[in-house]
Amino acid sequence: MRARLAVLAAVPLTATLLAPTPAHAVSTPLVEAITALDVAEESRTGYDRALFPHWVDADRDGCNTRMEVLIEEAVVAPEVGDRCRLTGGEWYSYYDDRTLTEARGLDIDHMVPLAEAWDSGASEWSTARRGDFANDLDEPVALVAVSASSNRSKADRDPAEWLPPAQEAHCRYVTEWTTVKSRWALSVDAAEQEALLDVAGDCPGAVVETTPA
């Protein structure tokens, strides 16, 4: 203990003050979080999905981002075999209130689609940051395992154009959408903001809680 205190005492006060502090999750009522987002027009100019490197194996454990999400979100755990091959398991797709028992029947949805992210500010990012966004396992709601049919129905549309077919999922969906936009400081367009607020009005107590990326 004495040695530790001696080391700390030797560190200049300015160095202590300038040292980075860890980010903390910010908790904000849903409506406030929506209105806090910048409102801006969107532009798809220059978009290419390849500019968002995704489904990487960041920890080199043999399971890429897609497989990590499938394992994490299984309501009945699958058996993980060689090369991260999944056998068995069960998943709940909250977009359409379905239970699936085959991993191949699920897509991993980027809560905020890659094209939408590009339109909303990611066009100004480095490729490395876009890769971090596309493989964001640190924010639990950024990537979600859902039925392939619901994900493909959504495509790259925002909440002004698409909401989950399961009505009871709308509050959760809008909260998670706002969480990701807040985390990555992405903007919304006017119609998107209006749609988010329309849903949020029926979601008393909904809170956005996330750590800035």
CSV table of C-alpha atoms in Angstrom, one decimal:
chain,number,residue,atom,x,y,z
A,1,MET,CA,0.0,0.0,0.0
A,2,ARG,CA,2.8,2.4,0.9
A,3,ALA,CA,4.6,1.7,-2.4
A,4,ARG,CA,1.3,2.4,-4.3
A,5,LEU,CA,0.8,5.7,-2.4
A,6,ALA,CA,4.4,6.7,-3.1
A,7,VAL,CA,3.9,6.1,-6.8
A,8,LEU,CA,0.7,8.1,-6.8
A,9,ALA,CA,2.3,10.9,-5.0
A,10,ALA,CA,5.0,11.1,-7.6
A,11,VAL,CA,2.5,11.7,-10.4
A,12,PRO,CA,2.2,15.4,-11.1
A,13,LEU,CA,-1.3,16.9,-10.3
A,14,THR,CA,-1.6,18.1,-13.8
A,15,ALA,CA,-1.2,14.6,-15.2
A,16,THR,CA,-3.9,13.4,-12.8
A,17,LEU,CA,-6.3,16.1,-13.9
A,18,LEU,CA,-5.6,15.5,-17.6
A,19,ALA,CA,-5.9,11.7,-17.5
A,20,PRO,CA,-9.0,10.5,-19.4
A,21,THR,CA,-11.9,9.4,-17.3
A,22,PRO,CA,-14.0,6.4,-18.3
A,23,ALA,CA,-17.3,7.1,-20.0
A,24,HIS,CA,-20.4,6.6,-18.0
A,25,ALA,CA,-23.9,5.6,-19.3
A,26,VAL,CA,-26.3,8.6,-19.5
A,27,SER,CA,-29.9,7.9,-18.7
A,28,THR,CA,-32.4,10.2,-20.4
A,29,PRO,CA,-36.3,10.0,-20.7
A,30,LEU,CA,-37.1,8.9,-24.3
A,31,VAL,CA,-38.8,12.0,-25.4
A,32,GLU,CA,-35.9,14.2,-24.2
A,33,ALA,CA,-33.4,11.9,-25.9
A,34,ILE,CA,-35.3,12.2,-29.2
A,35,THR,CA,-35.5,16.0,-29.1
A,36,ALA,CA,-31.8,16.2,-28.2
A,37,LEU,CA,-30.8,14.5,-31.5
A,38,ASP,CA,-29.6,16.9,-34.2
A,39,VAL,CA,-32.2,17.3,-37.0
A,40,ALA,CA,-30.6,17.4,-40.5
A,41,GLU,CA,-31.4,16.5,-44.0
A,42,GLU,CA,-30.0,13.1,-45.2
A,43,SER,CA,-27.8,12.3,-48.1
A,44,ARG,CA,-27.0,8.9,-49.5
A,45,THR,CA,-24.3,10.2,-51.8
A,46,GLY,CA,-21.2,8.0,-51.9
A,47,TYR,CA,-22.7,5.2,-49.8
A,48,ASP,CA,-21.3,1.7,-50.2
A,49,ARG,CA,-22.0,-1.1,-47.7
A,50,ALA,CA,-18.4,-2.2,-48.0
A,51,LEU,CA,-17.4,1.1,-46.3
A,52,PHE,CA,-18.7,-0.5,-43.0
A,53,PRO,CA,-16.5,-3.6,-42.5
A,54,HIS,CA,-18.7,-6.0,-40.5
A,55,TRP,CA,-19.0,-9.5,-39.1
A,56,VAL,CA,-15.4,-9.4,-38.0
A,57,ASP,CA,-14.0,-11.7,-35.3
A,58,ALA,CA,-12.6,-9.0,-33.1
A,59,ASP,CA,-11.6,-11.2,-30.2
A,60,ARG,CA,-10.3,-14.0,-32.5
A,61,ASP,CA,-12.3,-16.7,-30.8
A,62,GLY,CA,-13.5,-18.2,-34.0
A,63,CYS,CA,-17.0,-16.6,-33.8
A,64,ASN,CA,-17.6,-13.4,-35.8
A,65,THR,CA,-20.0,-10.6,-34.8
A,66,ARG,CA,-23.0,-12.3,-36.3
A,67,MET,CA,-22.4,-15.5,-34.4
A,68,GLU,CA,-21.6,-13.7,-31.1
A,69,VAL,CA,-25.0,-12.0,-31.3
A,70,LEU,CA,-26.8,-15.3,-32.0
A,71,ILE,CA,-25.1,-16.9,-29.0
A,72,GLU,CA,-25.8,-13.9,-26.7
A,73,GLU,CA,-29.4,-13.6,-27.7
A,74,ALA,CA,-30.5,-17.2,-27.6
A,75,VAL,CA,-33.3,-17.9,-25.2
A,76,VAL,CA,-32.2,-21.5,-25.3
A,77,ALA,CA,-28.5,-21.8,-25.7
A,78,PRO,CA,-27.2,-23.6,-28.9
A,79,GLU,CA,-24.3,-26.0,-28.9
A,80,VAL,CA,-21.2,-24.2,-30.3
A,81,GLY,CA,-19.0,-26.5,-32.4
A,82,ASP,CA,-15.9,-26.2,-34.5
A,83,ARG,CA,-15.7,-23.0,-36.4
A,84,CYS,CA,-18.5,-21.6,-34.4
A,85,ARG,CA,-21.1,-23.9,-35.9
A,86,LEU,CA,-24.3,-23.7,-34.0
A,87,THR,CA,-26.6,-26.7,-33.3
A,88,GLY,CA,-29.9,-26.4,-31.7
A,89,GLY,CA,-30.9,-23.3,-29.7
A,90,GLU,CA,-34.0,-21.1,-29.7
A,91,TRP,CA,-34.4,-17.4,-30.4
A,92,TYR,CA,-37.2,-14.9,-30.0
A,93,SER,CA,-37.7,-12.3,-32.8
A,94,TYR,CA,-39.4,-9.4,-31.1
A,95,TYR,CA,-40.1,-7.5,-34.3
A,96,ASP,CA,-42.7,-10.0,-35.3
A,97,ASP,CA,-43.4,-12.0,-32.0
A,98,ARG,CA,-41.9,-15.2,-33.4
A,99,THR,CA,-39.8,-18.0,-31.9
A,100,LEU,CA,-37.3,-19.6,-34.1
A,101,THR,CA,-35.3,-22.8,-33.6
A,102,GLU,CA,-32.9,-22.6,-36.6
A,103,ALA,CA,-30.1,-20.1,-36.6
A,104,ARG,CA,-30.2,-19.9,-40.4
A,105,GLY,CA,-33.7,-18.4,-40.0
A,106,LEU,CA,-32.4,-15.3,-38.3
A,107,ASP,CA,-30.7,-12.2,-39.5
A,108,ILE,CA,-28.6,-9.9,-37.3
A,109,ASP,CA,-30.2,-6.5,-37.8
A,110,HIS,CA,-28.2,-3.3,-37.4
A,111,MET,CA,-30.8,-1.4,-35.3
A,112,VAL,CA,-29.8,1.7,-37.2
A,113,PRO,CA,-29.1,0.3,-40.7
A,114,LEU,CA,-25.7,1.0,-42.2
A,115,ALA,CA,-27.2,3.1,-45.0
A,116,GLU,CA,-29.2,5.1,-42.5
A,117,ALA,CA,-26.1,5.7,-40.4
A,118,TRP,CA,-24.3,6.9,-43.5
A,119,ASP,CA,-27.1,9.3,-44.3
A,120,SER,CA,-27.1,10.6,-40.7
A,121,GLY,CA,-23.4,11.4,-40.2
A,122,ALA,CA,-21.3,8.2,-40.7
A,123,SER,CA,-20.3,9.5,-44.1
A,124,GLU,CA,-17.9,11.8,-42.3
A,125,TRP,CA,-16.3,9.0,-40.2
A,126,SER,CA,-13.2,7.0,-40.8
A,127,THR,CA,-13.6,3.4,-42.1
A,128,ALA,CA,-12.3,2.2,-38.7
A,129,ARG,CA,-15.1,4.0,-36.9
A,130,ARG,CA,-17.7,2.7,-39.3
A,131,GLY,CA,-16.4,-0.8,-38.6
A,132,ASP,CA,-16.8,-0.2,-34.9
A,133,PHE,CA,-20.4,0.9,-35.5
A,134,ALA,CA,-21.1,-2.1,-37.7
A,135,ASN,CA,-19.7,-4.5,-35.1
A,136,ASP,CA,-20.9,-2.8,-31.9
A,137,LEU,CA,-21.1,-5.5,-29.3
A,138,ASP,CA,-20.6,-3.1,-26.4
A,139,GLU,CA,-24.1,-1.6,-26.8
A,140,PRO,CA,-26.6,-4.5,-26.3
A,141,VAL,CA,-29.3,-3.0,-28.5
A,142,ALA,CA,-27.1,-2.0,-31.5
A,143,LEU,CA,-27.4,-5.5,-33.1
A,144,VAL,CA,-30.4,-7.7,-32.7
A,145,ALA,CA,-31.2,-11.2,-33.8
A,146,VAL,CA,-34.6,-11.2,-35.6
A,147,SER,CA,-36.4,-13.3,-38.2
A,148,ALA,CA,-34.9,-12.9,-41.6
A,149,SER,CA,-38.3,-12.0,-43.0
A,150,SER,CA,-38.8,-9.1,-40.6
A,151,ASN,CA,-35.3,-7.8,-41.1
A,152,ARG,CA,-35.6,-7.8,-44.9
A,153,SER,CA,-39.0,-6.1,-44.7
A,154,LYS,CA,-37.3,-3.3,-42.7
A,155,ALA,CA,-34.3,-3.1,-45.1
A,156,ASP,CA,-32.7,0.4,-44.6
A,157,ARG,CA,-35.9,2.3,-43.7
A,158,ASP,CA,-36.2,4.5,-40.6
A,159,PRO,CA,-39.2,4.6,-38.2
A,160,ALA,CA,-41.0,7.2,-40.4
A,161,GLU,CA,-41.2,4.4,-43.0
A,162,TRP,CA,-41.1,1.2,-41.0
A,163,LEU,CA,-42.0,-0.1,-37.6
A,164,PRO,CA,-42.1,-3.7,-36.4
A,165,PRO,CA,-45.2,-5.6,-37.4
A,166,ALA,CA,-45.8,-6.5,-33.7
A,167,GLN,CA,-47.6,-3.5,-32.3
A,168,GLU,CA,-46.4,-4.3,-28.8
A,169,ALA,CA,-42.8,-4.0,-30.0
A,170,HIS,CA,-43.0,-0.3,-31.0
A,171,CYS,CA,-41.9,1.3,-27.7
A,172,ARG,CA,-38.9,-1.0,-27.4
A,173,TYR,CA,-38.0,-0.5,-31.0
A,174,VAL,CA,-38.1,3.3,-30.9
A,175,THR,CA,-36.2,3.4,-27.6
A,176,GLU,CA,-33.5,1.1,-29.0
A,177,TRP,CA,-33.3,3.2,-32.3
A,178,THR,CA,-32.9,6.4,-30.2
A,179,THR,CA,-30.3,4.7,-28.0
A,180,VAL,CA,-28.1,3.9,-31.0
A,181,LYS,CA,-28.5,7.3,-32.6
A,182,SER,CA,-27.6,8.9,-29.3
A,183,ARG,CA,-24.6,6.6,-28.7
A,184,TRP,CA,-23.1,7.4,-32.1
A,185,ALA,CA,-24.2,11.1,-32.2
A,186,LEU,CA,-26.2,10.5,-35.4
A,187,SER,CA,-28.8,13.0,-36.6
A,188,VAL,CA,-32.4,12.4,-37.5
A,189,ASP,CA,-34.4,14.0,-40.3
A,190,ALA,CA,-37.6,15.8,-39.6
A,191,ALA,CA,-40.0,13.0,-40.6
A,192,GLU,CA,-38.0,10.5,-38.6
A,193,GLN,CA,-38.1,12.7,-35.5
A,194,GLU,CA,-41.8,13.2,-35.8
A,195,ALA,CA,-42.4,9.4,-36.1
A,196,LEU,CA,-40.2,8.7,-33.1
A,197,LEU,CA,-42.0,11.3,-31.0
A,198,ASP,CA,-45.4,9.9,-32.1
A,199,VAL,CA,-44.5,6.5,-30.7
A,200,ALA,CA,-42.7,7.9,-27.7
A,201,GLY,CA,-45.9,9.6,-26.6
A,202,ASP,CA,-47.4,6.1,-25.8
A,203,CYS,CA,-44.3,4.9,-23.9
A,204,PRO,CA,-44.5,6.4,-20.4
A,205,GLY,CA,-41.4,5.7,-18.4
A,206,ALA,CA,-39.3,4.7,-21.4
A,207,VAL,CA,-35.6,5.7,-20.9
A,208,VAL,CA,-32.6,5.8,-23.2
A,209,GLU,CA,-29.4,4.7,-21.4
A,210,THR,CA,-26.2,4.4,-23.2
A,211,THR,CA,-22.5,5.3,-23.2
A,212,PRO,CA,-21.2,7.6,-26.0
A,213,ALA,CA,-19.1,5.7,-28.5
